[in-house]
mmCIF file with all atom_site columns, C-alpha atoms in Angstrom:
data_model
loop_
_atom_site.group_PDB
_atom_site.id
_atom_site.type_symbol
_atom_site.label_atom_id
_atom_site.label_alt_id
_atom_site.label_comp_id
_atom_site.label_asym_id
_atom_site.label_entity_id
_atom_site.label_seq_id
_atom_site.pdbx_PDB_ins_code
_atom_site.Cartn_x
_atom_site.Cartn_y
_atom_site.Cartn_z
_atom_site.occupancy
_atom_site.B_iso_or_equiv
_atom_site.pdbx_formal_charge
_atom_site.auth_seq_id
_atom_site.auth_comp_id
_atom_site.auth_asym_id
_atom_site.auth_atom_id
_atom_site.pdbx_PDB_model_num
ATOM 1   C CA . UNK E 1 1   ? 0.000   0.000  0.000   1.00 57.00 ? 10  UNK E CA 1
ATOM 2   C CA . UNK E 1 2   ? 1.810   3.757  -1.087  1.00 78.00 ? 11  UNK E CA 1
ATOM 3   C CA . UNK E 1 3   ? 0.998   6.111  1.453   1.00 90.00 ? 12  UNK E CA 1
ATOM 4   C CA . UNK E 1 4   ? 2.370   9.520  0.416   1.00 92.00 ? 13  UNK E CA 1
ATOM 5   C CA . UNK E 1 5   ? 4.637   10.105 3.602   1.00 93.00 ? 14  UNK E CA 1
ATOM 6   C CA . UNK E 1 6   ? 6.325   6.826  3.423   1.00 93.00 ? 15  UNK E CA 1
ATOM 7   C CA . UNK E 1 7   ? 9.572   6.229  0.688   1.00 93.00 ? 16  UNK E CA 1
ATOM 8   C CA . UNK E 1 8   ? 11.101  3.295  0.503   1.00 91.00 ? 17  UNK E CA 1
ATOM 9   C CA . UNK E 1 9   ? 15.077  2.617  -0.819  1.00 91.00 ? 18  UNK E CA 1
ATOM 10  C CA . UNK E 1 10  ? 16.576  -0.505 -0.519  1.00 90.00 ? 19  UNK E CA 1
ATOM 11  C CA . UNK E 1 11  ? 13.972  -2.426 0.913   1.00 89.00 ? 20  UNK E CA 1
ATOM 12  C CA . UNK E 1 12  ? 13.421  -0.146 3.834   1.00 92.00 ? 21  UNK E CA 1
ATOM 13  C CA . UNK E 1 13  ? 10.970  1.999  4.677   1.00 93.00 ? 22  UNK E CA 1
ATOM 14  C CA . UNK E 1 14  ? 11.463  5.716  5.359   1.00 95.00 ? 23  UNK E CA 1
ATOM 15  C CA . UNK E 1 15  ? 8.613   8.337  6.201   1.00 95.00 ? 24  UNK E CA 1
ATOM 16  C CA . UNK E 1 16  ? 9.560   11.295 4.916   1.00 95.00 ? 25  UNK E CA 1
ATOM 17  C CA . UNK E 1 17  ? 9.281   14.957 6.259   1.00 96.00 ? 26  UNK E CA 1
ATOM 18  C CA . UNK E 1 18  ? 9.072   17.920 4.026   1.00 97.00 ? 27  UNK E CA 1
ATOM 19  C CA . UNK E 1 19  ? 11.728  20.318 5.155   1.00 96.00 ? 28  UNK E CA 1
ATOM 20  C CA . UNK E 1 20  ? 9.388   23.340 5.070   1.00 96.00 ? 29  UNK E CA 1
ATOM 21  C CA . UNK E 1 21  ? 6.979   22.179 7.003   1.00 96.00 ? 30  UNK E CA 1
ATOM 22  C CA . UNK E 1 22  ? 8.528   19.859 9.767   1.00 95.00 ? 31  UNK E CA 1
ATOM 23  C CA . UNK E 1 23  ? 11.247  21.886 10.882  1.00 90.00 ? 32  UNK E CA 1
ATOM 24  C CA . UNK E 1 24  ? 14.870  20.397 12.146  1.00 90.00 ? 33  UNK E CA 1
ATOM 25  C CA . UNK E 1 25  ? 14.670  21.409 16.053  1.00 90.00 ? 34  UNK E CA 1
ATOM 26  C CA . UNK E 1 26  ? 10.936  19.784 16.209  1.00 90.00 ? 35  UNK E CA 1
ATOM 27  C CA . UNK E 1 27  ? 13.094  16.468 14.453  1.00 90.00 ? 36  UNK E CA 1
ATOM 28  C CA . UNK E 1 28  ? 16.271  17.197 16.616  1.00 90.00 ? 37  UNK E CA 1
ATOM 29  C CA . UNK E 1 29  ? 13.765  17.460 19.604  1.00 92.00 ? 38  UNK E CA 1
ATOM 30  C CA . UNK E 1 30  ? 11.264  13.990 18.874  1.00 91.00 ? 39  UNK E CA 1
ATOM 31  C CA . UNK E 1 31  ? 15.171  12.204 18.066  1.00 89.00 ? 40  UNK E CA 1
ATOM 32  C CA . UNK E 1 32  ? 16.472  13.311 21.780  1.00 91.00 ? 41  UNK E CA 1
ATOM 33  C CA . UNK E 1 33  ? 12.936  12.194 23.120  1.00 91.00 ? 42  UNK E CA 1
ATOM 34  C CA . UNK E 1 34  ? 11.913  8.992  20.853  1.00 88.00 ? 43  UNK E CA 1
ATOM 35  C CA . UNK E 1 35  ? 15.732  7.460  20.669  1.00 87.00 ? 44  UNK E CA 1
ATOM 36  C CA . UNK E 1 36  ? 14.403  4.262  20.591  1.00 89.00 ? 45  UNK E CA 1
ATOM 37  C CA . UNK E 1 37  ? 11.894  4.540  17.719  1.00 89.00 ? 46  UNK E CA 1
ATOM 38  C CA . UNK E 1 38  ? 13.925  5.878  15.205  1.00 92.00 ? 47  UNK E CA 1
ATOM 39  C CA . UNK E 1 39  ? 16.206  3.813  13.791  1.00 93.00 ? 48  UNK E CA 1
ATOM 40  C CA . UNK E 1 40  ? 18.428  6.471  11.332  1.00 92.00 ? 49  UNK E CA 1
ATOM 41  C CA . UNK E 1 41  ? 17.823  9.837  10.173  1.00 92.00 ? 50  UNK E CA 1
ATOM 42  C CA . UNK E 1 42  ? 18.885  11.831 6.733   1.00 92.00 ? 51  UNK E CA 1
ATOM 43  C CA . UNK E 1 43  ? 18.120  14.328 4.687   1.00 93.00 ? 52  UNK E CA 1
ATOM 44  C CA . UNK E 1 44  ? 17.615  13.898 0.766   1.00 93.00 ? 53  UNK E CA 1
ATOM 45  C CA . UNK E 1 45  ? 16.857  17.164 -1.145  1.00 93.00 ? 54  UNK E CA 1
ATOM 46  C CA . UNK E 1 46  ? 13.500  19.054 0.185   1.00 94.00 ? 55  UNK E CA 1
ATOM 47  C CA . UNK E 1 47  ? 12.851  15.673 2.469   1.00 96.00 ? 56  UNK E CA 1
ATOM 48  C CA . UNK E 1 48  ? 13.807  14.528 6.414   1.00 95.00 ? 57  UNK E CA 1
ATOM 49  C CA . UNK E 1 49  ? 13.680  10.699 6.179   1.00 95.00 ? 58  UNK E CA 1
ATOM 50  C CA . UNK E 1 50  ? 13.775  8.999  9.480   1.00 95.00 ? 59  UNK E CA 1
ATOM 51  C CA . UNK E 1 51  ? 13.216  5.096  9.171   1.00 95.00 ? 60  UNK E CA 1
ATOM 52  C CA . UNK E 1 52  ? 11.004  4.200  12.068  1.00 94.00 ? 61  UNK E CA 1
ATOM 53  C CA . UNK E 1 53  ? 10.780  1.145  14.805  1.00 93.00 ? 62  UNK E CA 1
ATOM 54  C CA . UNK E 1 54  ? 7.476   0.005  13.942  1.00 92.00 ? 63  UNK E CA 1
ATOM 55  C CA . UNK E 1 55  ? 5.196   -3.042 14.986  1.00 91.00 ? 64  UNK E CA 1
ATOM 56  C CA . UNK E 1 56  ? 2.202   -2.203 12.442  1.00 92.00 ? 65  UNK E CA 1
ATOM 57  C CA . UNK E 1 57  ? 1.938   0.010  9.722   1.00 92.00 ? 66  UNK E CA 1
ATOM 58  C CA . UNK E 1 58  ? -0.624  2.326  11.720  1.00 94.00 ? 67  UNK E CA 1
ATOM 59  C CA . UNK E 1 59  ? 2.377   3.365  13.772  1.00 94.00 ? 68  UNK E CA 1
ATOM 60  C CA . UNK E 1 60  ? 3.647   5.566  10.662  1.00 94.00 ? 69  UNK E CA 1
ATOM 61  C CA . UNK E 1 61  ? 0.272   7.308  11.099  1.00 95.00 ? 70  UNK E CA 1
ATOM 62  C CA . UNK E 1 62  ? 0.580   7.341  14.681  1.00 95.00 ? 71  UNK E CA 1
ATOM 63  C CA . UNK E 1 63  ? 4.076   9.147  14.317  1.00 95.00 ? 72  UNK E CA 1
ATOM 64  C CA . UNK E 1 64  ? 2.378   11.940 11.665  1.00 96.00 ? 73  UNK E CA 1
ATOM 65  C CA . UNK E 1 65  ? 0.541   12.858 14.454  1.00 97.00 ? 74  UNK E CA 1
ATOM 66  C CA . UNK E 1 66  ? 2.331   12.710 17.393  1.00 95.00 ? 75  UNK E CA 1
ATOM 67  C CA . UNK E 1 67  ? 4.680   15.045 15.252  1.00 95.00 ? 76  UNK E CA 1
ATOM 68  C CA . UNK E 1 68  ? 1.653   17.589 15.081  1.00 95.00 ? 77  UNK E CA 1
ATOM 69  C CA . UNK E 1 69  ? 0.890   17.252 18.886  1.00 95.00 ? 78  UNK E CA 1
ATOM 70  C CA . UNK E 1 70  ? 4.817   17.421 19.644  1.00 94.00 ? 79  UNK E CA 1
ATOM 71  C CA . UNK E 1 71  ? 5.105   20.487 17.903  1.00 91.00 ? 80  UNK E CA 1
ATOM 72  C CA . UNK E 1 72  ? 1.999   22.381 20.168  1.00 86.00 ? 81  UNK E CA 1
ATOM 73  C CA . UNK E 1 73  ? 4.251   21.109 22.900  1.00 79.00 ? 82  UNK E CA 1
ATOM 74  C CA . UNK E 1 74  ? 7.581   22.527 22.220  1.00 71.00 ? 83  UNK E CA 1
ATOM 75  C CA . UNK H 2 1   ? -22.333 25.544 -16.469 1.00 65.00 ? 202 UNK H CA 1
ATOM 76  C CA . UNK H 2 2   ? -25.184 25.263 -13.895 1.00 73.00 ? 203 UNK H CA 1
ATOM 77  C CA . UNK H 2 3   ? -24.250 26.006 -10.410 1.00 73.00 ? 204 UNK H CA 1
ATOM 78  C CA . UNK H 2 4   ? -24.537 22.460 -9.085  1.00 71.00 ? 205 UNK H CA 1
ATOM 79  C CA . UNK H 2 5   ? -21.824 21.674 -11.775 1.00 73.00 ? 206 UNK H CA 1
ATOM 80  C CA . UNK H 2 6   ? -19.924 24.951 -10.786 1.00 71.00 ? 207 UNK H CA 1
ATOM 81  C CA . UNK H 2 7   ? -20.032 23.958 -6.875  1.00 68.00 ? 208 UNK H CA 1
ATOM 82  C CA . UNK H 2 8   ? -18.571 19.986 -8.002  1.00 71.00 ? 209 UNK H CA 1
ATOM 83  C CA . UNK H 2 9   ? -15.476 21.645 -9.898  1.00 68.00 ? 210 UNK H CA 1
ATOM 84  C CA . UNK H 2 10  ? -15.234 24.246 -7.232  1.00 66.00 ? 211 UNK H CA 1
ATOM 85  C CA . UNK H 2 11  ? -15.470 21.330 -4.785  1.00 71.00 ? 212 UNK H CA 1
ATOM 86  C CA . UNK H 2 12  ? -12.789 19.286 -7.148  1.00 70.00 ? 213 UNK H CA 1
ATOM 87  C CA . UNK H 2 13  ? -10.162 21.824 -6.752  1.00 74.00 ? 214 UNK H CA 1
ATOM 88  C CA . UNK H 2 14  ? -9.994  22.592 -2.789  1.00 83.00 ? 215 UNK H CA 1
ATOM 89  C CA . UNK H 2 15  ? -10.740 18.742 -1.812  1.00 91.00 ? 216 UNK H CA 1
ATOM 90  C CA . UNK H 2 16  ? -9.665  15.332 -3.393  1.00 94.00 ? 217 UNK H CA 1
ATOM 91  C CA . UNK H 2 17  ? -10.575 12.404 -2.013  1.00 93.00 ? 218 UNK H CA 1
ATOM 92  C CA . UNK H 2 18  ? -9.411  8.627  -2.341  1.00 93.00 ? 219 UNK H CA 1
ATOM 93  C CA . UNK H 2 19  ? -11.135 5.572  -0.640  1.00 92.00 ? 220 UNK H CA 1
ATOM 94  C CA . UNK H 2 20  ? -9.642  6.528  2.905   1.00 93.00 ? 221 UNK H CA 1
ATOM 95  C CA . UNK H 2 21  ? -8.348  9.580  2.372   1.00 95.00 ? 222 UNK H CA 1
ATOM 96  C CA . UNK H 2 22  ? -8.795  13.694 1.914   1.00 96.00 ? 223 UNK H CA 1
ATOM 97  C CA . UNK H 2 23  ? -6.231  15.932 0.711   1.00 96.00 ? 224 UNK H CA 1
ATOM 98  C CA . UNK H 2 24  ? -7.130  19.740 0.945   1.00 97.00 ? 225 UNK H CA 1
ATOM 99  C CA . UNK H 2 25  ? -4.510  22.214 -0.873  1.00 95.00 ? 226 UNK H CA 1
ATOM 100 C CA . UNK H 2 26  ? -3.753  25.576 0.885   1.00 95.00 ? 227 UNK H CA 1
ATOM 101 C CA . UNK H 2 27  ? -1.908  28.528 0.402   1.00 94.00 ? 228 UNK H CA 1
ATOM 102 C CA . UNK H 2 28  ? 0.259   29.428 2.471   1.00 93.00 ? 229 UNK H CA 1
ATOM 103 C CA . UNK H 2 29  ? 0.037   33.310 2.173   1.00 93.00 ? 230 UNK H CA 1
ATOM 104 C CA . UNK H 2 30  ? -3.266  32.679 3.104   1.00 94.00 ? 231 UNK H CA 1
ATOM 105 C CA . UNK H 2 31  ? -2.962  29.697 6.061   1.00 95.00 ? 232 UNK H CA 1
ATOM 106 C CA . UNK H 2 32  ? 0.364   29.912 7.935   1.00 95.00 ? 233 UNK H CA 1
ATOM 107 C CA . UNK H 2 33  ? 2.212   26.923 9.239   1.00 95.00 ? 234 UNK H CA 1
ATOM 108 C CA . UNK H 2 34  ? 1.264   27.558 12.646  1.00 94.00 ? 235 UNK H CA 1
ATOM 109 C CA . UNK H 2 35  ? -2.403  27.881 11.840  1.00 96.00 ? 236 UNK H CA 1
ATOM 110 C CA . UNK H 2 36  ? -1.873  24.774 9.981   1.00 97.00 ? 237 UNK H CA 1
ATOM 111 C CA . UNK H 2 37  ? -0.797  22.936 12.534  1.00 96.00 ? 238 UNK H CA 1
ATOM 112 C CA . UNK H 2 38  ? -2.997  24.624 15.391  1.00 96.00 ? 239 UNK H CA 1
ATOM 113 C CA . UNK H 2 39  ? -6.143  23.306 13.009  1.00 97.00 ? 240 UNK H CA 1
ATOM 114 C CA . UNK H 2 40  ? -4.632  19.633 12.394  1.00 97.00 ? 241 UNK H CA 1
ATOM 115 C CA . UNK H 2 41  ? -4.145  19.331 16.488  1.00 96.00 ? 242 UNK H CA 1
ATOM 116 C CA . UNK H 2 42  ? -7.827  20.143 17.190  1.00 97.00 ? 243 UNK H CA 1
ATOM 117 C CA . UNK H 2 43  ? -8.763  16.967 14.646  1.00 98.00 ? 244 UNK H CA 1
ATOM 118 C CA . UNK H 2 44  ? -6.003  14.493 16.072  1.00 97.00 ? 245 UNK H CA 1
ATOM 119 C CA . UNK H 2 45  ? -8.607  12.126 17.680  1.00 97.00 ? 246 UNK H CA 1
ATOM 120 C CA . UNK H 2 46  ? -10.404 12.135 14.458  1.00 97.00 ? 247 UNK H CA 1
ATOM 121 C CA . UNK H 2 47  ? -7.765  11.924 11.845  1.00 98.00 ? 248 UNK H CA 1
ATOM 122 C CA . UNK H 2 48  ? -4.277  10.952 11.045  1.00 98.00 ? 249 UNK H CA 1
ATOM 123 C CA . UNK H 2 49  ? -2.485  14.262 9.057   1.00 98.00 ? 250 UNK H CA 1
ATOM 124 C CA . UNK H 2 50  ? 0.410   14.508 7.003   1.00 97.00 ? 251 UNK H CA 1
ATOM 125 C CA . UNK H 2 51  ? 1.268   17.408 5.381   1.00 97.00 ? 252 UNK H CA 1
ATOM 126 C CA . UNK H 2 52  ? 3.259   17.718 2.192   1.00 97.00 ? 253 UNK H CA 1
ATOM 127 C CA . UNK H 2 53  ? 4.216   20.388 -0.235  1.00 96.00 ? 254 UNK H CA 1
ATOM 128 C CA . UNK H 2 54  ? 3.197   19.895 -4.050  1.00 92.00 ? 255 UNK H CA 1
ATOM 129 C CA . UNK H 2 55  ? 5.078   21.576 -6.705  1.00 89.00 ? 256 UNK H CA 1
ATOM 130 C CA . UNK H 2 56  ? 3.194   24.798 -7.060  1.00 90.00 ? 257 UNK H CA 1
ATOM 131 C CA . UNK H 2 57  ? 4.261   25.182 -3.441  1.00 90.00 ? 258 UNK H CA 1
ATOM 132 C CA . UNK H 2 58  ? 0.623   24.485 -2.186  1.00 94.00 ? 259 UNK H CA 1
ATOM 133 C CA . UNK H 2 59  ? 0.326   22.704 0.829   1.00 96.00 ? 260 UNK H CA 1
ATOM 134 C CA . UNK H 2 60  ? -0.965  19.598 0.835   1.00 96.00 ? 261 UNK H CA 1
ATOM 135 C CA . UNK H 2 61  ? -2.500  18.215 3.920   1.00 97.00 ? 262 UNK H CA 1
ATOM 136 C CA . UNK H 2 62  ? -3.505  14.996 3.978   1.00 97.00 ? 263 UNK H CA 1
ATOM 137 C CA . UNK H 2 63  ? -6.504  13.537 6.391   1.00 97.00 ? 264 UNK H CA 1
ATOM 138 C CA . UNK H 2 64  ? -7.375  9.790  7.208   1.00 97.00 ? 265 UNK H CA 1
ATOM 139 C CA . UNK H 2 65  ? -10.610 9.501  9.167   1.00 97.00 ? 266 UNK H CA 1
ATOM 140 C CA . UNK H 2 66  ? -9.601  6.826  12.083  1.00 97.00 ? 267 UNK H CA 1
ATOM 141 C CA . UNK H 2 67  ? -13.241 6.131  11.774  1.00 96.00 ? 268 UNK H CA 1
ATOM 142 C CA . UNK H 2 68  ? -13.964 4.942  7.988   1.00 93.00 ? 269 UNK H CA 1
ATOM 143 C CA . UNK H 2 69  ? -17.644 5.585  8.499   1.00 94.00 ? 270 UNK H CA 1
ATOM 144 C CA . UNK H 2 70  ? -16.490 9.757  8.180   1.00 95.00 ? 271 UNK H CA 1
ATOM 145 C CA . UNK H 2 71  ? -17.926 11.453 5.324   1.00 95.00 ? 272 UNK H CA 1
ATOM 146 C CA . UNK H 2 72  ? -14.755 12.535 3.675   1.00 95.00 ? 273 UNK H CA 1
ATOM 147 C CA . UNK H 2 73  ? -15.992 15.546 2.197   1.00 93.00 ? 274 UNK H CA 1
ATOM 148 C CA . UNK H 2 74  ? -17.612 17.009 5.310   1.00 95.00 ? 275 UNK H CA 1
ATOM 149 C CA . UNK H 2 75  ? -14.379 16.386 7.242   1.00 96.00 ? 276 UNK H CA 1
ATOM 150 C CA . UNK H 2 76  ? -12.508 18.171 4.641   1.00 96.00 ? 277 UNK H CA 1
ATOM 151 C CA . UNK H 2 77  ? -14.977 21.322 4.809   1.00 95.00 ? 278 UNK H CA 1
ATOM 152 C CA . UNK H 2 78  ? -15.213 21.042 8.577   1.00 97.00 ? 279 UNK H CA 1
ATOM 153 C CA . UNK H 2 79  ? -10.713 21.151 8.390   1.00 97.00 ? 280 UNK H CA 1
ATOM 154 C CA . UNK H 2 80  ? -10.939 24.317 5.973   1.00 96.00 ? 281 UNK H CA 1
ATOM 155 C CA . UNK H 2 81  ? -13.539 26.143 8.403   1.00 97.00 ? 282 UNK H CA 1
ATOM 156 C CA . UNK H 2 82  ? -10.793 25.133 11.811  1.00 97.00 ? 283 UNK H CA 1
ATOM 157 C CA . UNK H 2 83  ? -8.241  26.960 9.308   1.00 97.00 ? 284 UNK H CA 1
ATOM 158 C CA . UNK H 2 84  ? -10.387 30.055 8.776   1.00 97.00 ? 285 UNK H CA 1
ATOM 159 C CA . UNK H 2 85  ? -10.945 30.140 12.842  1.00 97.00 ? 286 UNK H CA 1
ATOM 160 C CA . UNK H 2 86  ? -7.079  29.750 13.680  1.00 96.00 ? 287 UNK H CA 1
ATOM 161 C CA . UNK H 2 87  ? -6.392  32.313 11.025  1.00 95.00 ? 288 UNK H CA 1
ATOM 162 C CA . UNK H 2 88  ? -9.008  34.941 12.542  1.00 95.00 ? 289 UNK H CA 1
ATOM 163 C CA . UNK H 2 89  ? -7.696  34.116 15.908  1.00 94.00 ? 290 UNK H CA 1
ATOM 164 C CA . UNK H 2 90  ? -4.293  34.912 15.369  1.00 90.00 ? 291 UNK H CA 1
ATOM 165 C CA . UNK H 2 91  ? -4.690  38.160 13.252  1.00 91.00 ? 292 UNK H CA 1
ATOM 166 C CA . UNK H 2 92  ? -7.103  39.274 16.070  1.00 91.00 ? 293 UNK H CA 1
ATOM 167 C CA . UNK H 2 93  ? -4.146  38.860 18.385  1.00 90.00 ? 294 UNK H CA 1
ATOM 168 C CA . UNK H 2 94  ? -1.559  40.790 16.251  1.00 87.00 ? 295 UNK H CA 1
ATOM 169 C CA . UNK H 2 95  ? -4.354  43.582 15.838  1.00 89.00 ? 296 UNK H CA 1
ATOM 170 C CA . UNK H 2 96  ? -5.089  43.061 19.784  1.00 92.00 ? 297 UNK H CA 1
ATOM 171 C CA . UNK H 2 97  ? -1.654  43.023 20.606  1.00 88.00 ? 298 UNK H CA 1
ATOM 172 C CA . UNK H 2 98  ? -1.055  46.268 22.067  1.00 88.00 ? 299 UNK H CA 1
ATOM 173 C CA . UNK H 2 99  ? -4.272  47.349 23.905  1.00 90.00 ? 300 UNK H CA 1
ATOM 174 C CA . UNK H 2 100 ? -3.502  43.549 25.243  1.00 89.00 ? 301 UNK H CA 1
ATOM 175 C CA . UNK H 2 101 ? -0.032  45.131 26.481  1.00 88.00 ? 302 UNK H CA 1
ATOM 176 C CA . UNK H 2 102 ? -1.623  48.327 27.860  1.00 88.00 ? 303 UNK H CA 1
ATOM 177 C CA . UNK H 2 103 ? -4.420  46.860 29.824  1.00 90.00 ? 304 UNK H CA 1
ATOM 178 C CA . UNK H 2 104 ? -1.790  44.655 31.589  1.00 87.00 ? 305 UNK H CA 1
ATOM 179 C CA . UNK H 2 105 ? 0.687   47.348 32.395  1.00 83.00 ? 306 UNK H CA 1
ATOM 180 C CA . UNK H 2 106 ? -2.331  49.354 33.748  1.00 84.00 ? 307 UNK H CA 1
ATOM 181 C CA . UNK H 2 107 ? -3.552  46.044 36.079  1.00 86.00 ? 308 UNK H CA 1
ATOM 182 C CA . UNK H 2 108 ? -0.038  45.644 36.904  1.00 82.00 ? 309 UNK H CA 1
ATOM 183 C CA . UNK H 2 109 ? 0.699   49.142 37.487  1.00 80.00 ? 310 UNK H CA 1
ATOM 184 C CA . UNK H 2 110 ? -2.606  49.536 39.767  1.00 83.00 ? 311 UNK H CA 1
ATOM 185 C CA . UNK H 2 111 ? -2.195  46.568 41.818  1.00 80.00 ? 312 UNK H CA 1
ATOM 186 C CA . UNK H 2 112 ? 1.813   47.636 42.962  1.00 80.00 ? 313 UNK H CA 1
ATOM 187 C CA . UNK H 2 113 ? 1.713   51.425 42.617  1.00 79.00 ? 314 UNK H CA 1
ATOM 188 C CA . UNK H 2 114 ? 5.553   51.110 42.978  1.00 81.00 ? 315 UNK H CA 1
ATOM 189 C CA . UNK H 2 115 ? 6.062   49.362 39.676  1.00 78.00 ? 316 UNK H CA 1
ATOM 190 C CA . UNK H 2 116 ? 5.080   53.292 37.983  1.00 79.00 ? 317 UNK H CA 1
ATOM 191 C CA . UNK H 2 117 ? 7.782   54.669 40.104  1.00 81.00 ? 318 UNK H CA 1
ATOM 192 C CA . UNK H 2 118 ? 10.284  51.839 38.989  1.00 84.00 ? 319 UNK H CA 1
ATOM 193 C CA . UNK H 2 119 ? 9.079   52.064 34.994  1.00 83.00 ? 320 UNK H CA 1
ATOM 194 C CA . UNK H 2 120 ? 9.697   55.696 35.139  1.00 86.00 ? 321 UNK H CA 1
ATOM 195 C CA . UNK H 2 121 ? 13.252  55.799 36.642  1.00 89.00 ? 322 UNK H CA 1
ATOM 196 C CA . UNK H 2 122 ? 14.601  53.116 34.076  1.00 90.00 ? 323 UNK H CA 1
ATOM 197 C CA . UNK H 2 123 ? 12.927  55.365 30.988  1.00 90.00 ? 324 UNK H CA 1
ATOM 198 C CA . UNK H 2 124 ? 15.010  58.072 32.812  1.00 93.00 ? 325 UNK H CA 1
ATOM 199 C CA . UNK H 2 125 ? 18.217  55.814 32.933  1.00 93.00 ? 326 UNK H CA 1
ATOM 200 C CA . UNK H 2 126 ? 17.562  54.897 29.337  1.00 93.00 ? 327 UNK H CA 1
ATOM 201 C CA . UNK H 2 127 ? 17.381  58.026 28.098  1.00 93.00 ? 328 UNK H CA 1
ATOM 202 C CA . UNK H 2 128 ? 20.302  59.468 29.803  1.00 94.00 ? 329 UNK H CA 1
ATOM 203 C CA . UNK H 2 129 ? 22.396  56.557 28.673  1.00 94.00 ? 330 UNK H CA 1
ATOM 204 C CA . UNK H 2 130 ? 21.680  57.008 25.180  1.00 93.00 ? 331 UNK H CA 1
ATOM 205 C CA . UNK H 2 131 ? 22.226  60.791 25.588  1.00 93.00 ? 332 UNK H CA 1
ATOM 206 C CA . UNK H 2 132 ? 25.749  59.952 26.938  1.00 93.00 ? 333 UNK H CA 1
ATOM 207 C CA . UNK H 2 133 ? 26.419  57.281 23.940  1.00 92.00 ? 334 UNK H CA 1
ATOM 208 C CA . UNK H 2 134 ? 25.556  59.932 21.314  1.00 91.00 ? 335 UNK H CA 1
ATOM 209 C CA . UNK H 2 135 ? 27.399  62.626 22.832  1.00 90.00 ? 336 UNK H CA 1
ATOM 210 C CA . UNK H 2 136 ? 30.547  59.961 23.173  1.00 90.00 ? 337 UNK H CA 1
ATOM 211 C CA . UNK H 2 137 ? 30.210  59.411 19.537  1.00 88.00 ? 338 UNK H CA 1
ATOM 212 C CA . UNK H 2 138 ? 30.010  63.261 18.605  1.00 87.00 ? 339 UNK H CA 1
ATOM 213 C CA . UNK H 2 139 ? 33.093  63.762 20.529  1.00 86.00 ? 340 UNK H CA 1
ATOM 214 C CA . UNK H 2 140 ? 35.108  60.981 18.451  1.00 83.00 ? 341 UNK H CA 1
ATOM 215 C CA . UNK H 2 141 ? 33.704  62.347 15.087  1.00 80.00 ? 342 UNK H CA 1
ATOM 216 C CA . UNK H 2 142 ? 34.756  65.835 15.941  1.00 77.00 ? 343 UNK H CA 1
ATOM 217 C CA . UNK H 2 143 ? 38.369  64.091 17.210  1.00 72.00 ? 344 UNK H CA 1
#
């Protein structure tokens, strides 16, 4: 199933972050306080990719919005 | 074109919708970020969002109704009228922004009469230190 906020390269699966619109500190921030649910982290052009522990695929959606609740947060 | 044809393409262009899914486009000159995201954390226990950027620059933001029975379309109108709140709210603070300022100097200001006293002698200092600066920098031009 091709969600639009998941990319995957070499058999893994990435959600990806649009740079304008999910902003490095709020990423820094959710890596410091969710170490152990993201796996790696990179940039490619206008994109954050972070590659996710996840037991289901609901848990990308899950982490789309704990991203928006994070950010009311911060 | 009749108008119920008019309202569809209307409709068309500021909502699509998939089996599961919603995307409404927005400007943002119109929406900020912030408004974007203060809408999108009012509808968390309703919907999953993602946002994304297409390549005119719109914003895309994406909704998935965690229940399925949602009507798509009203969720997507009921999103675009959150947007239009969170944008009125915020302008009405930038426009509010100052009485906001005055009517809390005045509470503060009544409640410790004291504080007057204090605000006035650092306006003083201020004043006299930036007198002092210029003057210093007179004295090297003329020098």
């Amino acid at each position: 199933m091709i969600y639009p906020f998941t990319e995957k390269i070499k058999n893994k699966l990435f959600i990806k972050l649009h740079k304008d619109l999910y902003d490095k500190n709020l990423i820094e921030k959710v890596k410091e306080k969710e170490a152990d649910s993201i796996i790696s982290f990179k940039s490619k052009k206008s994109y954050y990719l972070l590659e996710l522990k996840v037991n289901d695929f609901v848990d990308y959606f899950d982490f789309c919005n704990y991203l928006i609740d994070f950010r009311r947060n911060i | 074109m009749d108008n119920a044809k008019r309202g569809d393409v209307f409709m068309q262009n500021i909502i699509k919708k998939g089996k599961d899914w919603v995307k409404l486009s927005v400007n943002q000159k119109v929406y900020s970020l912030s408004t974007i995201y203060s809408a999108g954390y009012v509808f968390l226990d309703r919907v999953y969002i993602y946002l994304d950027k297409d390549n005119k620059g719109k914003i895309s933001i994406w909704l998935y109704p965690k229940n399925k029975k949602e009507n798509l379309e009203k969720l997507g109108m009921e999103f675009y009228n959150e947007l239009l709140n969170y944008a009125h709210y915020s302008s009405r603070i930038k426009v509010n922004a100052e009485s906001t300022k005055m009517i809390m100097q005045r509470a503060l200001f009544s409640a410790a009469p004291s504080l007057v006293h204090e605000a006035e002698e650092k306006e003083i200092q201020d004043l006299i230190q930036e007198l002092e600066e210029e003057e210093k920098s007179e004295t090297k031009k003329k020098k």
